[in-house]
mmCIF file of C-alpha atoms and ligand atoms in Angstrom:
data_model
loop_
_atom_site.group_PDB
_atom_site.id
_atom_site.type_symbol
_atom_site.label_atom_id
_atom_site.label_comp_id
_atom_site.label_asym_id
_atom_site.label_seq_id
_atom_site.Cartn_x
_atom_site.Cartn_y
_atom_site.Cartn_z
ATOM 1 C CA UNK A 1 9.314 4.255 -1.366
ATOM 2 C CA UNK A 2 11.552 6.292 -3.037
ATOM 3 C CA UNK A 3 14.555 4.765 -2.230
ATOM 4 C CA UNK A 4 13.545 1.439 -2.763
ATOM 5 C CA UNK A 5 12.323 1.770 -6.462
ATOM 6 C CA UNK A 6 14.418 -0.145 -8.778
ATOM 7 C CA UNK A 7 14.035 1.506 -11.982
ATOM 8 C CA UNK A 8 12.037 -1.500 -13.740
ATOM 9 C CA UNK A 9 9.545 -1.033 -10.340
ATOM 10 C CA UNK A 10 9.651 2.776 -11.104
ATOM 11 C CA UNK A 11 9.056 2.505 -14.966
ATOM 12 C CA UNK A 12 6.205 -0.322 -14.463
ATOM 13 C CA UNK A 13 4.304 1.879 -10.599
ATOM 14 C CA UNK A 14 4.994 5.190 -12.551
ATOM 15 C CA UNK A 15 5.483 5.450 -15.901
ATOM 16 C CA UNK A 16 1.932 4.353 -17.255
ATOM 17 C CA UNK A 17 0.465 7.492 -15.594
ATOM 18 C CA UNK A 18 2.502 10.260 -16.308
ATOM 19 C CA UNK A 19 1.164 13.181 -18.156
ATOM 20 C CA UNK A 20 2.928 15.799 -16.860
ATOM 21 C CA UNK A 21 5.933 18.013 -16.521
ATOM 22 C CA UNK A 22 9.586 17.282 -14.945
ATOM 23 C CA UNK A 23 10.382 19.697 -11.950
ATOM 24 C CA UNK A 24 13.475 21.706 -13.166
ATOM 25 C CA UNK A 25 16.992 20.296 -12.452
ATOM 26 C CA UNK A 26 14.835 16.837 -11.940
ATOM 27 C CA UNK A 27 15.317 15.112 -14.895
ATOM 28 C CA UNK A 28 16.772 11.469 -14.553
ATOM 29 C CA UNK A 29 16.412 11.371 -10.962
ATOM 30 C CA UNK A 30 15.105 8.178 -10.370
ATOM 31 C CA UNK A 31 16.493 8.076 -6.785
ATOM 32 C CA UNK A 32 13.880 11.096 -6.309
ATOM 33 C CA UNK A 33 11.009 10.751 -8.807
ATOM 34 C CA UNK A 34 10.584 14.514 -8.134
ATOM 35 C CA UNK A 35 8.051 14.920 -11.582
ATOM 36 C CA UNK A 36 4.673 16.696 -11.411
ATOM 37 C CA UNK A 37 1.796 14.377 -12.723
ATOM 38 C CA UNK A 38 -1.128 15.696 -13.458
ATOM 39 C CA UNK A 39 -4.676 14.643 -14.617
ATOM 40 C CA UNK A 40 -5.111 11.340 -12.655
ATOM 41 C CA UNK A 41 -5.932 12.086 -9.074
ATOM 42 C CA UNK A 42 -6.353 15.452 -6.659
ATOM 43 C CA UNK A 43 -3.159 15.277 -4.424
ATOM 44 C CA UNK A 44 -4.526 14.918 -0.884
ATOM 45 C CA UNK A 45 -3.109 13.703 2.590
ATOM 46 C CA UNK A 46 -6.087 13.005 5.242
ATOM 47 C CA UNK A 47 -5.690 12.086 8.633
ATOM 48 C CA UNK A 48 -6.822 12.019 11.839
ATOM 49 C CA UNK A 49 -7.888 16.062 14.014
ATOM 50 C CA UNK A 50 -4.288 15.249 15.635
ATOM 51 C CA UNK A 51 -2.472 15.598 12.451
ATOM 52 C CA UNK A 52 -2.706 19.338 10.779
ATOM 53 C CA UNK A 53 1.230 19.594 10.902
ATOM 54 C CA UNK A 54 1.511 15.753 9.160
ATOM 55 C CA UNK A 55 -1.090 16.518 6.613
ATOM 56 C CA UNK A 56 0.900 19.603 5.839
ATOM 57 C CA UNK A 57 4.229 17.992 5.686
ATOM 58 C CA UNK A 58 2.763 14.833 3.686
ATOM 59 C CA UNK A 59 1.164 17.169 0.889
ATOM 60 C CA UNK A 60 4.271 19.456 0.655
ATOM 61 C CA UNK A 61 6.597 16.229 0.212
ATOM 62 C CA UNK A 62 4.085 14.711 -2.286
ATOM 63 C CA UNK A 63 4.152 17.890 -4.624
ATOM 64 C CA UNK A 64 7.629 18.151 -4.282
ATOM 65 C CA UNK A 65 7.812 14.630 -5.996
ATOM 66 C CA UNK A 66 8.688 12.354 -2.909
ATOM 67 C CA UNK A 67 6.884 8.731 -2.550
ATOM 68 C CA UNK A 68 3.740 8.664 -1.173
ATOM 69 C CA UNK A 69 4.604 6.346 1.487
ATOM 70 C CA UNK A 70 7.849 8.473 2.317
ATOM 71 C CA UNK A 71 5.712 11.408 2.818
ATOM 72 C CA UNK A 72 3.046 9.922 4.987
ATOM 73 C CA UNK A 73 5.749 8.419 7.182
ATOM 74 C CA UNK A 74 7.655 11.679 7.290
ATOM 75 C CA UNK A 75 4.450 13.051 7.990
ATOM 76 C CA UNK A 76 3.675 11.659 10.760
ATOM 77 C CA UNK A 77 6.622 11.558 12.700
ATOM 78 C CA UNK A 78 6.463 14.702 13.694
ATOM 79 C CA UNK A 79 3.788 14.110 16.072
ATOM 80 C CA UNK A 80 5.742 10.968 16.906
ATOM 81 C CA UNK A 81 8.583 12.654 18.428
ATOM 82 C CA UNK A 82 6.192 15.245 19.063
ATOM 83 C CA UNK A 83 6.480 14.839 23.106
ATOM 84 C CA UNK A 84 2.801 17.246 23.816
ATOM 85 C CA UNK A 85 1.268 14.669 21.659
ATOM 86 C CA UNK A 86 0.243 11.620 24.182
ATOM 87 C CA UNK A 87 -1.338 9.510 21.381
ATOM 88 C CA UNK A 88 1.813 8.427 19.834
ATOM 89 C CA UNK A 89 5.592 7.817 19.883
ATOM 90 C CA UNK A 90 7.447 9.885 22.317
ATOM 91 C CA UNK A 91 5.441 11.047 25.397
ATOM 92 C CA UNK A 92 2.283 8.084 24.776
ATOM 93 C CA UNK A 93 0.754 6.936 27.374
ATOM 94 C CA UNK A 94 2.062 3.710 28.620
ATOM 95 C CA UNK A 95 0.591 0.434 29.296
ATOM 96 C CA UNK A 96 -0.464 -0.278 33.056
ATOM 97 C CA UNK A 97 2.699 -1.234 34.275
ATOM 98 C CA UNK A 98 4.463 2.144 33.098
ATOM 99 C CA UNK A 99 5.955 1.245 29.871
ATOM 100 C CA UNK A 100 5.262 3.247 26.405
ATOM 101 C CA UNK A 101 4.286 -0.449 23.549
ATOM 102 C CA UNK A 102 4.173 1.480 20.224
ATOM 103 C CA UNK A 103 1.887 -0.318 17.208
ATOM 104 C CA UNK A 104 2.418 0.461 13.642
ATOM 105 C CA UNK A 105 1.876 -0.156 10.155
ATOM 106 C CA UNK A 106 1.873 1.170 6.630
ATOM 107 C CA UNK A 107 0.954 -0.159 3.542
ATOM 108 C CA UNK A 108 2.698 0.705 -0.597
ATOM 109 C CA UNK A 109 0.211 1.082 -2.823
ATOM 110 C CA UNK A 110 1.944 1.020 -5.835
ATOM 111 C CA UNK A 111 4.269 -1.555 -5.386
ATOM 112 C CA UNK A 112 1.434 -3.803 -2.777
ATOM 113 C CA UNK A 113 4.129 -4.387 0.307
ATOM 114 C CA UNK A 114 3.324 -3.797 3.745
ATOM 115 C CA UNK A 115 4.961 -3.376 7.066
ATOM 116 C CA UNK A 116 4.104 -3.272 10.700
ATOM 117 C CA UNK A 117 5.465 -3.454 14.006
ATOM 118 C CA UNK A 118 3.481 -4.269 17.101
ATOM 119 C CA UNK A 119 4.470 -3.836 21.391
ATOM 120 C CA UNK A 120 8.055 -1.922 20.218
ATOM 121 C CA UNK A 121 9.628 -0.489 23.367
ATOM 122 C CA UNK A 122 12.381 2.358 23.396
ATOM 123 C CA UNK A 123 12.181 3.764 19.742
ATOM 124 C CA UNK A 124 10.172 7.368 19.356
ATOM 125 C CA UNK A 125 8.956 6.441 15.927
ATOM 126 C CA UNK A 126 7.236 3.018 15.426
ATOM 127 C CA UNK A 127 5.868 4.088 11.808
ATOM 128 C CA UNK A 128 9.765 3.981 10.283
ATOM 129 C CA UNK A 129 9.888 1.083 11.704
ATOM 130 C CA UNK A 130 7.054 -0.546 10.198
ATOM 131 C CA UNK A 131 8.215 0.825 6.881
ATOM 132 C CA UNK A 132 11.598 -0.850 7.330
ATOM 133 C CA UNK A 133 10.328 -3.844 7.367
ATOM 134 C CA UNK A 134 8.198 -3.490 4.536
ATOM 135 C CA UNK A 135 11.444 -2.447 3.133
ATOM 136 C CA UNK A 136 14.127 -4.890 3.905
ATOM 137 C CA UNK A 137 11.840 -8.156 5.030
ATOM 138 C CA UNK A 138 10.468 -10.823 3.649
ATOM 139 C CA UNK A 139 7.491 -10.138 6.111
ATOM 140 C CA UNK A 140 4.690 -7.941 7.273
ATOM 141 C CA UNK A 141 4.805 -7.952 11.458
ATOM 142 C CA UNK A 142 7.647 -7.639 13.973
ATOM 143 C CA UNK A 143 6.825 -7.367 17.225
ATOM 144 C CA UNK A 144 8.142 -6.763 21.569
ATOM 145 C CA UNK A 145 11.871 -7.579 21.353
ATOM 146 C CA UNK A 146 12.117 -8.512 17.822
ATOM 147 C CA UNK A 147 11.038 -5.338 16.621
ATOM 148 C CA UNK A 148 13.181 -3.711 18.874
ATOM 149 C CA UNK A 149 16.207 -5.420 17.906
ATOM 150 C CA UNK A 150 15.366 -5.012 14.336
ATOM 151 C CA UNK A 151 15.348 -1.828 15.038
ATOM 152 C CA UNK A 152 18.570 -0.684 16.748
ATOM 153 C CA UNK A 153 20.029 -2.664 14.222
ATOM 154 C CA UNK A 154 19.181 0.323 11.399
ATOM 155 C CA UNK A 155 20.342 2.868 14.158
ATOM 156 C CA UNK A 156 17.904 3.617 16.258
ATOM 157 C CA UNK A 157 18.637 4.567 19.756
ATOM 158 C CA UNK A 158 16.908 2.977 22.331
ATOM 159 C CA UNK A 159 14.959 6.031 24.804
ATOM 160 C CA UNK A 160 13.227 6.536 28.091
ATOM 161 C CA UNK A 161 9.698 7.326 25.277
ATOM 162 C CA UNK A 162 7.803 8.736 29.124
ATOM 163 C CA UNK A 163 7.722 12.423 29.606
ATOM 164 C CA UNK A 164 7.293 14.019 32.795
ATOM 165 C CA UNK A 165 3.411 14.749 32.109
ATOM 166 C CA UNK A 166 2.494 11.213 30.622
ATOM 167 C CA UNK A 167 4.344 9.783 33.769
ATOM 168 C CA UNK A 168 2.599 11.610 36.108
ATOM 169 C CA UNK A 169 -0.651 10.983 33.870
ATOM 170 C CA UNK A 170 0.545 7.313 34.631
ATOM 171 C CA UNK A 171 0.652 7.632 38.332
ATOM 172 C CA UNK A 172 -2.519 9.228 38.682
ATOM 173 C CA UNK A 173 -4.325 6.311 37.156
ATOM 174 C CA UNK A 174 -2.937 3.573 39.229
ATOM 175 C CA UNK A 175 -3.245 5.665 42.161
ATOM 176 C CA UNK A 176 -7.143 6.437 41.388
ATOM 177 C CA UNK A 177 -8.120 2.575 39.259
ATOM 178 C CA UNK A 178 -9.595 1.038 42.149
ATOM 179 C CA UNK A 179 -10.956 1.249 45.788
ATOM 180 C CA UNK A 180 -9.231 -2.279 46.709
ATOM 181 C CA UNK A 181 -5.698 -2.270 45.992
ATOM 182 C CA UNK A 182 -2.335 -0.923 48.018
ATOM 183 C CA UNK A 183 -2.597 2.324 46.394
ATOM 184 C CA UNK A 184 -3.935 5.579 47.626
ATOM 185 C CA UNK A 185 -6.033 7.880 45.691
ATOM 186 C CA UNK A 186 -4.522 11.148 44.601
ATOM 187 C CA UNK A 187 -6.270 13.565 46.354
ATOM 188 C CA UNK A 188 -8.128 16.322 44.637
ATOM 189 C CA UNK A 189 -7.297 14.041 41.082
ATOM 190 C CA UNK A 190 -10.532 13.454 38.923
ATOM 191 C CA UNK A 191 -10.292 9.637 38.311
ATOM 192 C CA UNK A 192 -9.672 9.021 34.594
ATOM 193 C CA UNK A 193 -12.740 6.909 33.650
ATOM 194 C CA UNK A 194 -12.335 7.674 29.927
ATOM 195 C CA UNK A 195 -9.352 5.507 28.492
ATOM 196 C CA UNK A 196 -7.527 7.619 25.760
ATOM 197 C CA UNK A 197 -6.990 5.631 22.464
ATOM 198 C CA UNK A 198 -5.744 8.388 20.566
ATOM 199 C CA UNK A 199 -4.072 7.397 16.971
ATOM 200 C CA UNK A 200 -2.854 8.649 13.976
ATOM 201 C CA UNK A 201 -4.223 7.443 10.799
ATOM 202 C CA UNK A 202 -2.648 9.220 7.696
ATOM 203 C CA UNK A 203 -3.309 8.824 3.625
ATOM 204 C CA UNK A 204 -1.932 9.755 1.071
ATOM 205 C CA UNK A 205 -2.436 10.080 -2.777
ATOM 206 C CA UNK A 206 -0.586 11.817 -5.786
ATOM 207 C CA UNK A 207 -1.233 12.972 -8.872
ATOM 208 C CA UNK A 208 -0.658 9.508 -10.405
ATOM 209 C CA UNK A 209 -3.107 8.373 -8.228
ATOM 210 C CA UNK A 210 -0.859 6.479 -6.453
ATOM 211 C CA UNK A 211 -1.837 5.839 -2.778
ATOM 212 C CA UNK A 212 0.063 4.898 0.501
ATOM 213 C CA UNK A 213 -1.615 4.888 4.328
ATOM 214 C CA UNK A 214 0.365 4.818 7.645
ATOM 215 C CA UNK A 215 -0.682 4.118 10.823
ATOM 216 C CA UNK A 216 0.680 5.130 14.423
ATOM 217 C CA UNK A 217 -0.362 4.587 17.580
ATOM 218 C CA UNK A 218 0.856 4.178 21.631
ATOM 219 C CA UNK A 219 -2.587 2.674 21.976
ATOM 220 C CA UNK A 220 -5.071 1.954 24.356
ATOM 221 C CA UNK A 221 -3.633 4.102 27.469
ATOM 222 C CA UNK A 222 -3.246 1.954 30.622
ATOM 223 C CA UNK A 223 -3.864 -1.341 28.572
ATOM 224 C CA UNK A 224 -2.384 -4.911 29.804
ATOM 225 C CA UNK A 225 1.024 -5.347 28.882
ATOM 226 C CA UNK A 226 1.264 -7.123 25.285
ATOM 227 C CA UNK A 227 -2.492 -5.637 24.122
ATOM 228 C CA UNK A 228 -2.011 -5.110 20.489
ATOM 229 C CA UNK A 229 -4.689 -3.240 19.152
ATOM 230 C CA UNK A 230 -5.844 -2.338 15.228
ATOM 231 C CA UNK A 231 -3.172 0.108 14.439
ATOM 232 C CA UNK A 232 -0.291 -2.143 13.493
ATOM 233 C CA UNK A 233 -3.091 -5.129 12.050
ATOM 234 C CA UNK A 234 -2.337 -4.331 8.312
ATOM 235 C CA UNK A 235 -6.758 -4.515 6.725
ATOM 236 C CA UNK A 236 -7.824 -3.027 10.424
ATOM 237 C CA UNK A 237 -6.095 -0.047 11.145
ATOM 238 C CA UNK A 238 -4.921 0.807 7.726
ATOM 239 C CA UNK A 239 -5.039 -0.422 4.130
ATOM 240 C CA UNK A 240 -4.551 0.760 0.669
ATOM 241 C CA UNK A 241 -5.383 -1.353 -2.844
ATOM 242 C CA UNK A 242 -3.947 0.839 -5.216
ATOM 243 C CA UNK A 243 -6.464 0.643 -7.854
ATOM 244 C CA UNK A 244 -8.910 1.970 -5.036
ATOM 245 C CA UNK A 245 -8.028 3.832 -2.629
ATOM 246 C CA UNK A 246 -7.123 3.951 1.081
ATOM 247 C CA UNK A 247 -8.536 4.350 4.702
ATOM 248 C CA UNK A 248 -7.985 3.590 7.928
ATOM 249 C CA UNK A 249 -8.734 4.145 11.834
ATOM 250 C CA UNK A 250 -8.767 5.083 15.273
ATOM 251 C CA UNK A 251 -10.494 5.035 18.324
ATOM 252 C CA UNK A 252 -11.170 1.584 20.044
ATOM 253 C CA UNK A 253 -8.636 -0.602 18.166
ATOM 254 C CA UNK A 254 -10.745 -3.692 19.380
ATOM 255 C CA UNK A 255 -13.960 -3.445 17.388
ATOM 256 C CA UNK A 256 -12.116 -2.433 14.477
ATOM 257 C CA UNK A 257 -10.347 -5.600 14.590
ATOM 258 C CA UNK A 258 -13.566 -7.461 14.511
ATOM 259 C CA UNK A 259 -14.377 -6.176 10.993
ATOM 260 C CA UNK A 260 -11.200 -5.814 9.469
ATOM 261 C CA UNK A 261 -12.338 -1.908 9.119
ATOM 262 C CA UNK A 262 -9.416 -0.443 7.109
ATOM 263 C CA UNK A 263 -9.824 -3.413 4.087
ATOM 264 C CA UNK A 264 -13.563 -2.739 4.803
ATOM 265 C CA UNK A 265 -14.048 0.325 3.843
ATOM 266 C CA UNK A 266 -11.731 -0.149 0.715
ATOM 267 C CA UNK A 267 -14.162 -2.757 -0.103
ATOM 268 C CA UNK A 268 -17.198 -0.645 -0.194
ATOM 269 C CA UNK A 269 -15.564 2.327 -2.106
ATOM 270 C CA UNK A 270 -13.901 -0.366 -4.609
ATOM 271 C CA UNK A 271 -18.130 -1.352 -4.914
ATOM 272 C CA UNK A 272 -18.646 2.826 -5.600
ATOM 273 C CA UNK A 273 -19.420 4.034 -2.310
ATOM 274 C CA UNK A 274 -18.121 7.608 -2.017
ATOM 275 C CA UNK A 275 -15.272 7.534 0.863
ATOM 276 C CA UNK A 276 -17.597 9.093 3.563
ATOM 277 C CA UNK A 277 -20.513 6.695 2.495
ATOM 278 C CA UNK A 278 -17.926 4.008 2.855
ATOM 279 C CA UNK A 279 -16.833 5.046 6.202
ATOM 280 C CA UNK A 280 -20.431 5.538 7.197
ATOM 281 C CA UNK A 281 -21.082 1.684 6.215
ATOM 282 C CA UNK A 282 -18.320 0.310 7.974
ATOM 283 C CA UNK A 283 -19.410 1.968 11.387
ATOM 284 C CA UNK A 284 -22.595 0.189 10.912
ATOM 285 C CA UNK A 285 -20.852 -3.367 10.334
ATOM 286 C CA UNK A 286 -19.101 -2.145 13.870
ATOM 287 C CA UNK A 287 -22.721 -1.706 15.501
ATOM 288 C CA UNK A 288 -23.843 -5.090 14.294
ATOM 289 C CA UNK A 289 -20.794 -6.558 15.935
ATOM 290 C CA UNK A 290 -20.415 -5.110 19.310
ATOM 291 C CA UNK A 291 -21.886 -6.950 21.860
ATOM 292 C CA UNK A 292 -24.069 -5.587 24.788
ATOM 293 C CA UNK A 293 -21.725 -4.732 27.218
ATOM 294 C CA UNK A 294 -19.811 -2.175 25.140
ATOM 295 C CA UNK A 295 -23.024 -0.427 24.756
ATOM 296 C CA UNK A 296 -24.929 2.675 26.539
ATOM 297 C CA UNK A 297 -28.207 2.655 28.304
ATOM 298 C CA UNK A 298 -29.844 3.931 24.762
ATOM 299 C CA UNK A 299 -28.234 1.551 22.816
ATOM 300 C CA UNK A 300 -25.321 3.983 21.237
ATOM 301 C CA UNK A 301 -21.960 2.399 21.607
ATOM 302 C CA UNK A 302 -19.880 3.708 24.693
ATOM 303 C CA UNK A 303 -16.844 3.865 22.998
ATOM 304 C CA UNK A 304 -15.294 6.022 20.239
ATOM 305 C CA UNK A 305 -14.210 5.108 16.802
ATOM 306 C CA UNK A 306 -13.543 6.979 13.682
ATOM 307 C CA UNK A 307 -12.471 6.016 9.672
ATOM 308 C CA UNK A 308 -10.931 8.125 7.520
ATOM 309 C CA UNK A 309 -10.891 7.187 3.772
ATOM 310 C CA UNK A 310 -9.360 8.374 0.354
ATOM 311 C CA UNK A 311 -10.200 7.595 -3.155
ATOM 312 C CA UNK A 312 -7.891 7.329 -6.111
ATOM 313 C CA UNK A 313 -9.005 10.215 -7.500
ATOM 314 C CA UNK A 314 -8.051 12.145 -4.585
ATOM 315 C CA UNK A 315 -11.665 12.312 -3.226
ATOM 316 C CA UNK A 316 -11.740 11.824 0.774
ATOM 317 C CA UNK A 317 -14.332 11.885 3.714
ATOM 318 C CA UNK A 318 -14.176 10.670 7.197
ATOM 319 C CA UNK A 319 -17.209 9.479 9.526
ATOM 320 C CA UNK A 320 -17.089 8.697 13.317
ATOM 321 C CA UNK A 321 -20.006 7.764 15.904
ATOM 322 C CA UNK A 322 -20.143 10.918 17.614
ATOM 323 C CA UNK A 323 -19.121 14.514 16.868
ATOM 324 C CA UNK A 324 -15.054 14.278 15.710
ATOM 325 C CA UNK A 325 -13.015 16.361 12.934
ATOM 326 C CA UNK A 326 -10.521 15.225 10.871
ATOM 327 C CA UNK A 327 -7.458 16.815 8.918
ATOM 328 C CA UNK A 328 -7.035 17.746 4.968
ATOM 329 C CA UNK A 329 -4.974 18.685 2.526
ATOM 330 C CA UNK A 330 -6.046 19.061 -0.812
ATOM 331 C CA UNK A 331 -3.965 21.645 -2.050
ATOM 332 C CA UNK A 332 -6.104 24.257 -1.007
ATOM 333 C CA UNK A 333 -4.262 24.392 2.111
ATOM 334 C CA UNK A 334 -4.434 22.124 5.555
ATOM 335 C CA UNK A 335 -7.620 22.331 7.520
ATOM 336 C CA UNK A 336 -10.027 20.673 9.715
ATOM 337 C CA UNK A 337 -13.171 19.576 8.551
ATOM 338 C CA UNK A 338 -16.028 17.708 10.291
ATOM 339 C CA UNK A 339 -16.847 14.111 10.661
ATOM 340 C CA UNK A 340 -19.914 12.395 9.048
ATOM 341 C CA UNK A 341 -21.905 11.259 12.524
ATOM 342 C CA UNK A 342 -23.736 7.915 12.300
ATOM 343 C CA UNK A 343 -25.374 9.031 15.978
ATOM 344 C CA UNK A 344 -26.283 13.084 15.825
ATOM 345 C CA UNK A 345 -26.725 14.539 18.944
ATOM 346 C CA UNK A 346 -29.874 13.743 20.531
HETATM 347 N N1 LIG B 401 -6.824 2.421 17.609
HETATM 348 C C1 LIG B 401 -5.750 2.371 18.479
HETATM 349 C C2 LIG B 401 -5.809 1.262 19.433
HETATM 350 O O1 LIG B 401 -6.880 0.800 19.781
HETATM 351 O O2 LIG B 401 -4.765 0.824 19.871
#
C-alpha cells in the first residue's frame, strides 16, 4: 500500500521493474510512487458486472501511480457506501435476524500480506477494514466484535448499515419463509425463493506487473447469524501470488470454500492456463465437489457461482455456470464483457 512502503520495501517491490518515465512534479515521492512503468504488464482492474464505477476508479488510481491494493480498495468502496447496491456494505441485505455481517479480504501482491475481516457489524466499508489489518497486524482475520472494535479504534463510526428498501426486503422474507411459523405472508409479495449472494470481487494489476485483489461482500442474504462465507477466506474468495496473477469469486460462497477457488485458479494459470481457461477449470473442480442435493433435475448445479481472474501480464477472463458478465478496464475504457459458460443454454 502506498502508505505503508518503507523505502527499502519500495526499492526491493518496485525498483527491479521500472522502465519508465516519472509523472511530472513526482520525482522523490516515495509516499506516492506516482511513476509510469511501462513494458511489464497491461494495466487492468476486473471485477465482478456490479463494479463498472470500481473498475473505473481502480484503473484511474493505478495510472495515476497509486498502489494497487489502494486502488482496488478505493475502488470498491464506492459501491460499499453505495446504499442502491444490496450486495455490499451499506444497504446489504442482512442476516435472518435483521442485522447487515459484512465479510472481507484483500491480499498485497508485492509485498505477500493479507487481511480480512469476517461477521463486522456497523461499519459501511468492510474492505478498509480488511486492509487495516493487513496493515497494522500481525494477522490475517478479525472477526464479530473484534473486528468491530478494531475498527472504531482507526475512526470508524459505528451505523444503522439497513436502508429503508433492504429493510423492507428483510421483512418480506420472514413474513413469506414459511407456512408454519407466527408470521403472516405479505399479501400480493412474490416469495423470494432465490437467495441473493451478490459480491464484489475486484483485481488489479500495473504496469510493473504488480497485482493486488479485494474482496467485499454482505453475503448470503437471510443467512444464520455468524455464516461466514468465501469472501473474507483469504485462497477462496480472493488471492493474488505476485509472480502470477490474481482471481477471485462470487456467487455461493460455500462451494467455493470447498476448493479453495481463488488460490485455485492461481494455481492453474501459474501451470499456463490462460485466466478464462483457469476459471473454466476451477468451476469443474466445483462440479466434482457438490453433492446431490445442491443439484437440478438435469444434473446442472442450482446455484450460481462465478471467477474472475488476472494474469501478470495484464491478461484477464472470467467464467461462471450460467450466462453472467463481468467488468474491465484495460485502458481502453470500462466495459462489460461476457462470461465464459461451463453450462450454455440448453
Ligand atoms: N460469495 C459470497 C458469499 O457466499 O458470502
Amino acid at each position: 500500500m502506498t502508505d505503508t512502503l518503507s523505502r527499502r520495501t519500495f526499492i526491493g517491490a518496485g525498483a527491479a521493474a521500472l522502465a519508465g518515465s516519472v509523472l511530472p512534479g513526482q520525482a522523490g515521492a516515495l509516499e506516492s510512487p506516482a511513476i509510469v512503468l511501462r513494458g511489464a504488464a497491461r494495466p487492468t482492474a476486473i471485477s465482478s458486472a456490479n463494479s463498472l464505477a470500481p473498475v473505473s476508479r481502480a484503473l484511474e488510481l493505478v495510472l495515476q501511480g497509486s498502489d494497487t491494493l489502494d486502488a482496488a480498495v478505493e475502488g470498491v468502496k464506492i459501491q460499499e457506501l453505495d446504499p442502491k447496491d444490496n450486495s455490499v456494505g451499506y444497504g446489504g441485505l442482512p442476516n435472518e435476524d435483521g442485522v447487515v455481517q459484512l465479510d472481507a479480504s484483500c491480499v498485497h501482491g508485492p509485498t505477500r500480506r493479507a487481511g480480512a475481516v469476517g461477521s463486522l457489524e456497523g461499519i459501511k466499508t468492510p474492505s478498509e477494514v480488511a486492509k487495516l489489518v493487513l496493515k497494522y497486524t500481525n494477522h490475517i482475520m478479525l472477526v464479530g466484535e473484534g473486528a468491530k472494535k478494531f475498527a472504531l479504534s482507526y475512526g470508524f463510526q459505528d451505523e444503522d448499515l439497513l436502508t429503508p428498501e433492504s429493510r423492507q426486503l428483510w421483512l418480506t422474507w420472514r413474513a413469506n419463509r414459511g407456512g408454519s411459523d407466527d408470521w403472516l405472508d405479505v399479501p400480493d409479495k412474490t416469495p423470494m425463493v432465490v437467495r441473493p449472494t451478490g459480491t464484489i470481487n475486484l483485481n488489479v494489476v500495473n504496469a510493473a506487473g504488480d497485482l493486488s485483489s479485494v474482496t467485499t461482500t454482505s453475503g448470503l442474504a437471510w443467512k444464520i447469524n455468524g455464516r461466514v462465507g468465501d469472501s473474507p477466506i483469504v485462497g477462496a474468495g480472493q488471492y493474488t501470488d505476485n509472480d502470477v496473477g490474481s482471481a477471485g469469486s462470487t456467487g455461493r460462497g460455500e462451494s467455493n470454500i470447498m476448493v479453495c477457488g481463488g488460490f485455485l485458479t492461481v494455481e492453474h494459470m501459474r501451470r499456463g492456463m490462460s485466466p478464462t481457461d483457469a476459471c473454466l477449470e476451477t468451476l469443474r473442480r466445483v462440479m466434482a465437489m457438490t453433492p446431490p442435493r445442491l443439484l437440478r433435475e438435469d444434473g446442472r448445479p442450482a446455484f450460481s457461482l462465478q471467477f474472475y481472474a488476472l494474469n501478470k501480464k495484464g491478461e484477464y477472463g472470467a467464467a461462471s455456470f450460467f450466462r453472467a458478465r463481468y467488468a474491465v478496464h484495460d485502458g481502453s475504457g470500462a466495459s462489460f464483457k461476457d462470461c465464459a459458460v461451463l453450462y450454455p443454454p440448453k
